[in-house]
Short mmCIF file of C-alpha atoms in Angstrom, two decimals:
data_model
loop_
_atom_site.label_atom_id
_atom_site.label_comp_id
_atom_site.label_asym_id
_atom_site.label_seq_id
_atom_site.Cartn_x
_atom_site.Cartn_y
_atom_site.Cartn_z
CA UNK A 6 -20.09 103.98 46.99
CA UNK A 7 -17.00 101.60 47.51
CA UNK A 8 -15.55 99.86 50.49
CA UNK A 9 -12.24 100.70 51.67
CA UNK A 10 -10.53 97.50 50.06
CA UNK A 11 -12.27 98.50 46.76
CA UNK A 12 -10.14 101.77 46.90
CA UNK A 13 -6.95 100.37 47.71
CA UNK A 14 -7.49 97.21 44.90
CA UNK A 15 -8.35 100.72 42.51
CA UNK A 16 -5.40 102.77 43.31
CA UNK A 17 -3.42 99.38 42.66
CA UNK A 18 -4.83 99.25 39.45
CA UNK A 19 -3.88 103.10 38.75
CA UNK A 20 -0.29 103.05 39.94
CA UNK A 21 -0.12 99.74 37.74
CA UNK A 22 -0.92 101.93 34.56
CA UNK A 23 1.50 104.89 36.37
CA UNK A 24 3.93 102.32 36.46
CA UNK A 25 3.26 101.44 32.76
CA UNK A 26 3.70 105.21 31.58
CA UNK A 27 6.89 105.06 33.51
CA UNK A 28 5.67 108.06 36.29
CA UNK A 29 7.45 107.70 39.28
CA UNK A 30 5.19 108.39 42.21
CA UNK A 31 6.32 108.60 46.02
CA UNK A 32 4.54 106.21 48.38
CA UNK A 33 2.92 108.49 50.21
CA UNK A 34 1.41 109.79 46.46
CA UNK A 35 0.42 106.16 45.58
CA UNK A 36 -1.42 105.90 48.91
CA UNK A 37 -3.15 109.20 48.38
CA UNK A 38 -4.39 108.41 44.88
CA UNK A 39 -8.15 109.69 44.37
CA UNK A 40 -10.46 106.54 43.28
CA UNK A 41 -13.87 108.30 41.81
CA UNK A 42 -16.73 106.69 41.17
CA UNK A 43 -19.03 109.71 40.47
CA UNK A 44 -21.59 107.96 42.88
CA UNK A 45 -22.66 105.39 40.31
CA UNK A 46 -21.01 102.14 41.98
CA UNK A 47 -19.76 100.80 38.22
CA UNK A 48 -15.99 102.13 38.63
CA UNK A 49 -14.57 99.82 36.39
CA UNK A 50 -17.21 101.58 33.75
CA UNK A 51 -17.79 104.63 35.32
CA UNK A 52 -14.41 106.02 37.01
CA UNK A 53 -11.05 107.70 37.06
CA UNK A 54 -8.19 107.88 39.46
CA UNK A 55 -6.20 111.04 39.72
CA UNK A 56 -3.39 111.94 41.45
CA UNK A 57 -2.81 115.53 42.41
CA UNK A 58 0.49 117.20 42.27
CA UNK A 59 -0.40 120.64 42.85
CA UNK A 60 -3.44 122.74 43.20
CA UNK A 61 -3.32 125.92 44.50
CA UNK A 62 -5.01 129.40 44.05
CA UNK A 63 -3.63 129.96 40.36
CA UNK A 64 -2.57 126.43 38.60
CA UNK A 65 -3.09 122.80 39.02
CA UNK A 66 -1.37 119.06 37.84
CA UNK A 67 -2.75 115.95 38.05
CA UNK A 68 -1.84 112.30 36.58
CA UNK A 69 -5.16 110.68 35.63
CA UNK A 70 -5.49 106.80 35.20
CA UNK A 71 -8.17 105.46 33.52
CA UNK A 72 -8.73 101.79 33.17
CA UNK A 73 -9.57 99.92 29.81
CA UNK A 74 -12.83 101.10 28.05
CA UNK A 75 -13.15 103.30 31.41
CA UNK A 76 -15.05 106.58 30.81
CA UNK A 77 -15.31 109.61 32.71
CA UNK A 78 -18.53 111.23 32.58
CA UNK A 79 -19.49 114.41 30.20
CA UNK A 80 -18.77 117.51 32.68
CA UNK A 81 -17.74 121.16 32.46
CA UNK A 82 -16.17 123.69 34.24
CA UNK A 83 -18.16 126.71 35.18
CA UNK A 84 -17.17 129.96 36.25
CA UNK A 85 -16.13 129.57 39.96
CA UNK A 86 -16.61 133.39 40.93
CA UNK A 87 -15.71 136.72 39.44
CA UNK A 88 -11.68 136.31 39.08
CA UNK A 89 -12.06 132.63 38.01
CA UNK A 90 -14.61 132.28 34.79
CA UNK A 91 -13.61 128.04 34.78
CA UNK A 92 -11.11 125.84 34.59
CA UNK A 93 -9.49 125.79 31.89
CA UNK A 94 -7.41 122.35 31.00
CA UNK A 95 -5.17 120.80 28.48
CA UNK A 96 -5.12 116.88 28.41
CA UNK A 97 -2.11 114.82 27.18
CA UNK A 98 -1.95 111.26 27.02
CA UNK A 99 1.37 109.26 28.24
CA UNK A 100 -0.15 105.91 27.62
CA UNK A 101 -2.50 104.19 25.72
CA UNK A 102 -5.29 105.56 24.19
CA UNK A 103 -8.10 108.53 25.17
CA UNK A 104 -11.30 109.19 23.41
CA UNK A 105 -11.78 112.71 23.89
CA UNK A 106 -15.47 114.20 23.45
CA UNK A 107 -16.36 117.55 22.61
CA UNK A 108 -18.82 120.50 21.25
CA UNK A 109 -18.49 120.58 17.75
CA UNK A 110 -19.26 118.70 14.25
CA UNK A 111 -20.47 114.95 15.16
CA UNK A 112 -18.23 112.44 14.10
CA UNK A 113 -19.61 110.13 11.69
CA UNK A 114 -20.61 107.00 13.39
CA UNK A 115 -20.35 108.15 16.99
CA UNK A 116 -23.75 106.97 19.14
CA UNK A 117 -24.61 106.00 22.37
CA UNK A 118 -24.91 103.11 21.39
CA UNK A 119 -22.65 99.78 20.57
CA UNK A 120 -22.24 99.38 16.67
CA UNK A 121 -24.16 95.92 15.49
CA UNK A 122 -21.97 93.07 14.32
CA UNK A 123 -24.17 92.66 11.05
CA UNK A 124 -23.72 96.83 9.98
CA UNK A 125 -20.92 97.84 7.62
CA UNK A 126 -19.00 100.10 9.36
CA UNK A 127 -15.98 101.76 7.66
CA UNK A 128 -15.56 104.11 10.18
CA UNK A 129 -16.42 103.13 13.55
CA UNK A 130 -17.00 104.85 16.81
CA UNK A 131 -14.05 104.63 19.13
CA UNK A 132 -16.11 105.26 22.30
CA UNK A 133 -19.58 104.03 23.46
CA UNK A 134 -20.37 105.53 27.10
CA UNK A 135 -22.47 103.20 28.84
CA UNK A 136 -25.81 102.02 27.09
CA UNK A 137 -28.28 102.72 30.17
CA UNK A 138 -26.84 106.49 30.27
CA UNK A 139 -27.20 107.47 26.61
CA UNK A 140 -29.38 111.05 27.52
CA UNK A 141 -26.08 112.05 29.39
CA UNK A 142 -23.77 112.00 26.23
CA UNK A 143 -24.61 115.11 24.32
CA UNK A 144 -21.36 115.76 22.92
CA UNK A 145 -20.05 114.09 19.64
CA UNK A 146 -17.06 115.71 18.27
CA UNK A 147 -14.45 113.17 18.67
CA UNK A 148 -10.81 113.53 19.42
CA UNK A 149 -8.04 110.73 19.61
CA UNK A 150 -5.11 110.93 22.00
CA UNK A 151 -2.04 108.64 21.87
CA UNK A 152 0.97 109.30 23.69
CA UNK A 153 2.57 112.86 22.86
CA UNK A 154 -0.85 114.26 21.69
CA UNK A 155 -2.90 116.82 23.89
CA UNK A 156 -5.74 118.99 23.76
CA UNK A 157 -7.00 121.68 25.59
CA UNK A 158 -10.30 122.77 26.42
CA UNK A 159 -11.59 126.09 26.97
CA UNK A 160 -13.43 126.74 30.36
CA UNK A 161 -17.25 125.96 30.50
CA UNK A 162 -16.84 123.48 27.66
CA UNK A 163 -18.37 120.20 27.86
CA UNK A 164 -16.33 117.10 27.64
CA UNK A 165 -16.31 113.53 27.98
CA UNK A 166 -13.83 111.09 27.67
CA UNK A 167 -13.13 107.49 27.60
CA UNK A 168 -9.55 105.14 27.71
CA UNK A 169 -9.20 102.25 25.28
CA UNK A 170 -8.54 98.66 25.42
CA UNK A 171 -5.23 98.96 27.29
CA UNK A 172 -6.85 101.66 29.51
CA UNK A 173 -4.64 104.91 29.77
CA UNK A 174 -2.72 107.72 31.63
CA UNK A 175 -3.34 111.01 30.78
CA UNK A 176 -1.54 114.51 32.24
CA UNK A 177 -3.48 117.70 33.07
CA UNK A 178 -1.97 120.95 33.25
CA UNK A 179 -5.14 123.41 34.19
CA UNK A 180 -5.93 126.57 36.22
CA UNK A 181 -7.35 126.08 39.84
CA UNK A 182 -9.11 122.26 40.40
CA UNK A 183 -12.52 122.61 42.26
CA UNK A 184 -14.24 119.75 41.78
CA UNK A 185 -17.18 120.32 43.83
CA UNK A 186 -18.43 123.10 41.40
CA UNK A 187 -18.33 120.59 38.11
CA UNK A 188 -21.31 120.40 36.76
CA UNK A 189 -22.74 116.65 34.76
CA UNK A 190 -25.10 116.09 32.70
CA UNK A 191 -25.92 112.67 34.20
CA UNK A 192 -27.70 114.95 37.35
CA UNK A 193 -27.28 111.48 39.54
CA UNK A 194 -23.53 111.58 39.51
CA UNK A 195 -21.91 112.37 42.93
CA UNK A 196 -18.48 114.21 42.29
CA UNK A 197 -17.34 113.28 45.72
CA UNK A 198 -16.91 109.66 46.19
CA UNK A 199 -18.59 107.99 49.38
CA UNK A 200 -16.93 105.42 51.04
CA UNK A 201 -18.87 102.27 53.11
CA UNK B 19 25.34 132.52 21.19
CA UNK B 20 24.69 128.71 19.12
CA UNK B 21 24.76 128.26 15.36
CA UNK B 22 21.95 126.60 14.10
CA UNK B 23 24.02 122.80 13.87
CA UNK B 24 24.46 123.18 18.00
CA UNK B 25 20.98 123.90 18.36
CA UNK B 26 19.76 120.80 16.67
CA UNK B 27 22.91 118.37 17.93
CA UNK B 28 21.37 120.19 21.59
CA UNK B 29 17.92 119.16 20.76
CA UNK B 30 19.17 115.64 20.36
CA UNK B 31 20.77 115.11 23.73
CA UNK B 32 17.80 116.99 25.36
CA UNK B 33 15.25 114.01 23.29
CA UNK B 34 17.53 111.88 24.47
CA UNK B 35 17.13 112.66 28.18
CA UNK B 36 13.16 112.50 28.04
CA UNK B 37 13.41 109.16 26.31
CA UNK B 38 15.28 108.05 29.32
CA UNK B 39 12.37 109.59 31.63
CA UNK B 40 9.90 107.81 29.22
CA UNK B 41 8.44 111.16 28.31
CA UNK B 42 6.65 110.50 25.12
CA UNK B 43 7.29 113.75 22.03
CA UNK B 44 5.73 114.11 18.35
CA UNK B 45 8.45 114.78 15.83
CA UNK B 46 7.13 118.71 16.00
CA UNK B 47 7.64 118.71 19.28
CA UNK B 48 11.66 117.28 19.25
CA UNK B 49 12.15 119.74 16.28
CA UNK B 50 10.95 122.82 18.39
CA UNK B 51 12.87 121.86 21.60
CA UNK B 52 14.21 125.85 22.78
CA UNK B 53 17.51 125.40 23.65
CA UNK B 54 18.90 128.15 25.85
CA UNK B 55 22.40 129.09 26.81
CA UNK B 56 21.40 132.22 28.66
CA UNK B 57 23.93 134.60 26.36
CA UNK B 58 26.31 132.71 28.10
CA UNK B 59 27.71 130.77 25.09
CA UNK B 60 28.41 127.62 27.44
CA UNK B 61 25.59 125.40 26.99
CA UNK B 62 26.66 122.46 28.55
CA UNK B 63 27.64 124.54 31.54
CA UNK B 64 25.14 126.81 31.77
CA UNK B 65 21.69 125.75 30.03
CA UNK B 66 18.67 124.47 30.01
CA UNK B 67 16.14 122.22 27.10
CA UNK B 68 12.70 123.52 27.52
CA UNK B 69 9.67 121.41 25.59
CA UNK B 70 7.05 123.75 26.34
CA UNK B 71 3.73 121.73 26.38
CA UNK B 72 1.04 124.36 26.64
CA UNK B 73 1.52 128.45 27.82
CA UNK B 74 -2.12 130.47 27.96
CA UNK B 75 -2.83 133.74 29.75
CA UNK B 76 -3.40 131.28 32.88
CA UNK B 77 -0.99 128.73 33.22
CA UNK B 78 1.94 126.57 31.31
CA UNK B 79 3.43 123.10 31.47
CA UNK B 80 6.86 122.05 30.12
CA UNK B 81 9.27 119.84 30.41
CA UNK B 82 12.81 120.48 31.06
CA UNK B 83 15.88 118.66 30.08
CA UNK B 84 19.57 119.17 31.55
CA UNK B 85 22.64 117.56 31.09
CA UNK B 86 25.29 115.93 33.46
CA UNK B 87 25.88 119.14 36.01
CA UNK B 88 24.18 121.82 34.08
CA UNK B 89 22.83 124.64 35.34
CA UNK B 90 20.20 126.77 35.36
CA UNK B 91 21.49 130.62 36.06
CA UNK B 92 20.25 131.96 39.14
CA UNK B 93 16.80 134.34 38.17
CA UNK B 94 13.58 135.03 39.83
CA UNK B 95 9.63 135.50 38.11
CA UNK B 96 8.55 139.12 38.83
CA UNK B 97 5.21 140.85 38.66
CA UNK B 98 4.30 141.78 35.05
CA UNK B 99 1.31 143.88 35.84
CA UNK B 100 -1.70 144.25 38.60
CA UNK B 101 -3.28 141.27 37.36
CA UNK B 102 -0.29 138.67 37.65
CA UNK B 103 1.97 138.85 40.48
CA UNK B 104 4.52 136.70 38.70
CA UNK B 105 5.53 133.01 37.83
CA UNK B 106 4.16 131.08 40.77
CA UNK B 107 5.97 127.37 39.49
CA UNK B 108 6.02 123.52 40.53
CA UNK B 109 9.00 121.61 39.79
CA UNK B 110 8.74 117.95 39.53
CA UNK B 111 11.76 115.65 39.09
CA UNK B 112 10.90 112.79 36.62
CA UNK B 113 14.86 110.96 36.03
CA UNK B 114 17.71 111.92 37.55
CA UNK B 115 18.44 114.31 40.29
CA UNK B 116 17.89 118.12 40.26
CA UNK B 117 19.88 119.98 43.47
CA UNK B 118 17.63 123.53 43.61
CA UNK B 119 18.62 126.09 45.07
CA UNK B 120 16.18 128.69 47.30
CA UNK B 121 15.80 131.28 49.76
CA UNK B 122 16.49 130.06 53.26
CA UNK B 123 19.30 128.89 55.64
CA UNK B 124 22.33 128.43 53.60
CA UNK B 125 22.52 124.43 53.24
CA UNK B 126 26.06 123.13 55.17
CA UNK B 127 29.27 123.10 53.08
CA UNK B 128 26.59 125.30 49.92
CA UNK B 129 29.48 127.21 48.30
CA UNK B 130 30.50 128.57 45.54
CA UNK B 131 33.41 126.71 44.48
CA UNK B 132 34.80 122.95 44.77
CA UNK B 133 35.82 121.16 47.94
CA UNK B 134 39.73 120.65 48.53
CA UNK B 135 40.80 117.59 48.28
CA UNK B 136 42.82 117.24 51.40
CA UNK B 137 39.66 118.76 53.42
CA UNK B 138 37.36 116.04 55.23
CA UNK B 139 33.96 117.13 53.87
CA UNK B 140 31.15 114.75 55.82
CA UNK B 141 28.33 116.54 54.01
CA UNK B 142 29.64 117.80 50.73
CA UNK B 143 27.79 120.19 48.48
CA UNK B 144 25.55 118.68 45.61
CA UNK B 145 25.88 121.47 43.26
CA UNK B 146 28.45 124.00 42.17
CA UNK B 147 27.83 127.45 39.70
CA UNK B 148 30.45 127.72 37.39
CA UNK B 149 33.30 129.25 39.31
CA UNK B 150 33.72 132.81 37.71
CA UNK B 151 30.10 133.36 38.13
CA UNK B 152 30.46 132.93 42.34
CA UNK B 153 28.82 136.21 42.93
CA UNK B 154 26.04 135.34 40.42
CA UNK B 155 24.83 132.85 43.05
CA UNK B 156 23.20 134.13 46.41
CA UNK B 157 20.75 131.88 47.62
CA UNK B 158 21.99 128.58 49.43
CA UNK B 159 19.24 126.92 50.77
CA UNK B 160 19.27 123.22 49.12
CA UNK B 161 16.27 121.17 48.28
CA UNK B 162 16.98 117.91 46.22
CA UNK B 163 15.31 116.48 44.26
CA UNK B 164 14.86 112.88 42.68
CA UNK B 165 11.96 111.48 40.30
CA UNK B 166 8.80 111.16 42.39
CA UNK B 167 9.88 114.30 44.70
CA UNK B 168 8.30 117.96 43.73
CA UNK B 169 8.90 121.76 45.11
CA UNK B 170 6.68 124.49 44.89
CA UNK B 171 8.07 128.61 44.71
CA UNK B 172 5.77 131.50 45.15
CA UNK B 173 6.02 134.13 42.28
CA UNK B 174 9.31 136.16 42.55
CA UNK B 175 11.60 134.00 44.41
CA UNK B 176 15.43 133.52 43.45
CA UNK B 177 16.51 129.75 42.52
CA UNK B 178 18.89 128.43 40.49
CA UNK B 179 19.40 124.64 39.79
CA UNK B 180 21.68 121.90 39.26
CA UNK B 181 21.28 118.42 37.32
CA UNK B 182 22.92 115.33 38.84
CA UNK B 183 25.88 113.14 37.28
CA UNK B 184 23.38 111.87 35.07
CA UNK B 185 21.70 114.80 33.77
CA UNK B 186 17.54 115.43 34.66
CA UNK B 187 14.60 116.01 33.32
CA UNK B 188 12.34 117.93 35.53
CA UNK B 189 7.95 118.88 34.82
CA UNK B 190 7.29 122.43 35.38
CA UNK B 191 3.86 123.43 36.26
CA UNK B 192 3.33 126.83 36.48
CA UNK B 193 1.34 129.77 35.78
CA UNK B 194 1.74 132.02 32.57
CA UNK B 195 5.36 132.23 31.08
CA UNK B 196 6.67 135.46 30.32
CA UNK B 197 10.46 134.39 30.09
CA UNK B 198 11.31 137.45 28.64
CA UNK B 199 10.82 139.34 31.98
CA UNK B 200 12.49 137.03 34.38
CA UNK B 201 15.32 138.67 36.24
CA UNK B 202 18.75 136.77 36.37
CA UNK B 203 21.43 138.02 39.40
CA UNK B 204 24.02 137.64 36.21
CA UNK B 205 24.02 140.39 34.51
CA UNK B 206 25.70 139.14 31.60
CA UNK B 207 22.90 136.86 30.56
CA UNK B 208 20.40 136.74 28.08
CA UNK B 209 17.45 134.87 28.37
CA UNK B 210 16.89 134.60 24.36
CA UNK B 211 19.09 132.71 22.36
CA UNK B 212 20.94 133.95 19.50
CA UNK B 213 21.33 132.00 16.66
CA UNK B 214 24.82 132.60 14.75
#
């Protein structure tokens, strides 16, 4: 849940990181910005903003802004009905840095968990999702995103992703956006943000 | 028709114009900038840079580059079988300013050739087609648009388009790209390239 004034200090925040990728929005988009929360109340660890361009019947754009270390919660896509079998998306970053989970060979090193300062550790994990949610992580396969780089996921696949220490703005081209039919692993997450 | 040194010298001015819109490219990506001139063999006239971004069975992204007054030939997206009723497409202004042109009461002054000097014109045209192509041009209605500012057309509608003094670069969201079947009021033109 987040107050009113929490929304409007959050889509601040996003058009400040629009603002860095040089996106021109109008004001009426800036005002309309989506602040998600996913029903956790820890945006600033838990979140995304996104602002919709289009969404119709067939295709969809969005800007998302995440801010630093800010991770959006493993998800997929499901098949929506018999003439939509998911969305399918492709992610490209404009600015700063994504983390970009997936199915598919772990990457060394990547864990739920932060690394400890006393371990040799020649190769890192760039992400940690947050240490009280480790059981909703399940995928490991690791992709890195700096501006000009995309990826796109099939539908039904699941996916994770968090921004790094500048935070970051990421484009998605996809079929159809209906939120209300994503499906988390983390089963307390609330797609739809509530606002008190 | 281009030879192969236009093409990349083309590719340069088109980079050039997404550096100004702050649109961030790999090197693969500038290197496989299409370059179109419609069959035309007047590029700066009549053409279009297209960085295609992503193109599945379900939809596409790209960005599009033009110079100072270039246009984009006059064409429409047709059906290309029972299961797609043609390019449905978003265009998005990111620099500069795009004059499109759709369906729909013929914008005031809209024409086909310049203004006369020695006529008061209170609301001049923003674009003009290339003069000996007048009858290439048949819809009138005029939408501009600068960055920030976005128009969506349903699947088989004519438009042509105009860049600004300062050229444009424009995000197209759209479903599947089949260029190969669009249908352009010109005769003359061909949507593929030659390389000579």
């Amino acid at each position: 849940m987040m107050t009113r004034k929490e929304i409007k200090q959050n889509r601040k925040l996003a058009q400040a990181l629009f603002n860095k990728a040089g996106i021109v929005t109008t004001k009426n988009e800036a005002d309309s910005i989506e602040v998600a929360d996913f029903g956790l109340g820890a945006y600033k660890q838990t979140g995304l903003a996104l602002l919709v361009y289009v969404n119709t019947d067939r295709c969809c754009a969005k800007e998302l802004a995440l801010l630093p270390c800010q991770t959006c919660p493993e998800h997929r896509h499901p098949q929506v009905d018999r003439n939509n079998p998911g969305k399918e998306e492709t992610f490209r970053c404009r600015w700063g840095t994504i983390y970009l989970y997936v199915p598919g060979p772990k990457t060394r090193h990547a864990q739920a968990r932060p690394p400890k300062a006393n371990l040799p550790n020649a190769n890192p994990p760039k992400a940690y999702p947050p240490t009280d949610k480790a059981s909703a992580y399940t995928v490991w396969h690791e992709i890195v995103l700096k501006p000009g780089a995309q990826y796109t996921l099939a539908p039904d696949t699941l996916h994770w992703f968090q921004a790094g220490a500048q935070g970051a703005v990421v484009s998605e081209f996809s079929t159809r956006s209906v939120d209300a039919k994503d499906v988390f692993t983390d089963r307390e997450i609330q797609r739809t943000t509530r606002i008190g």
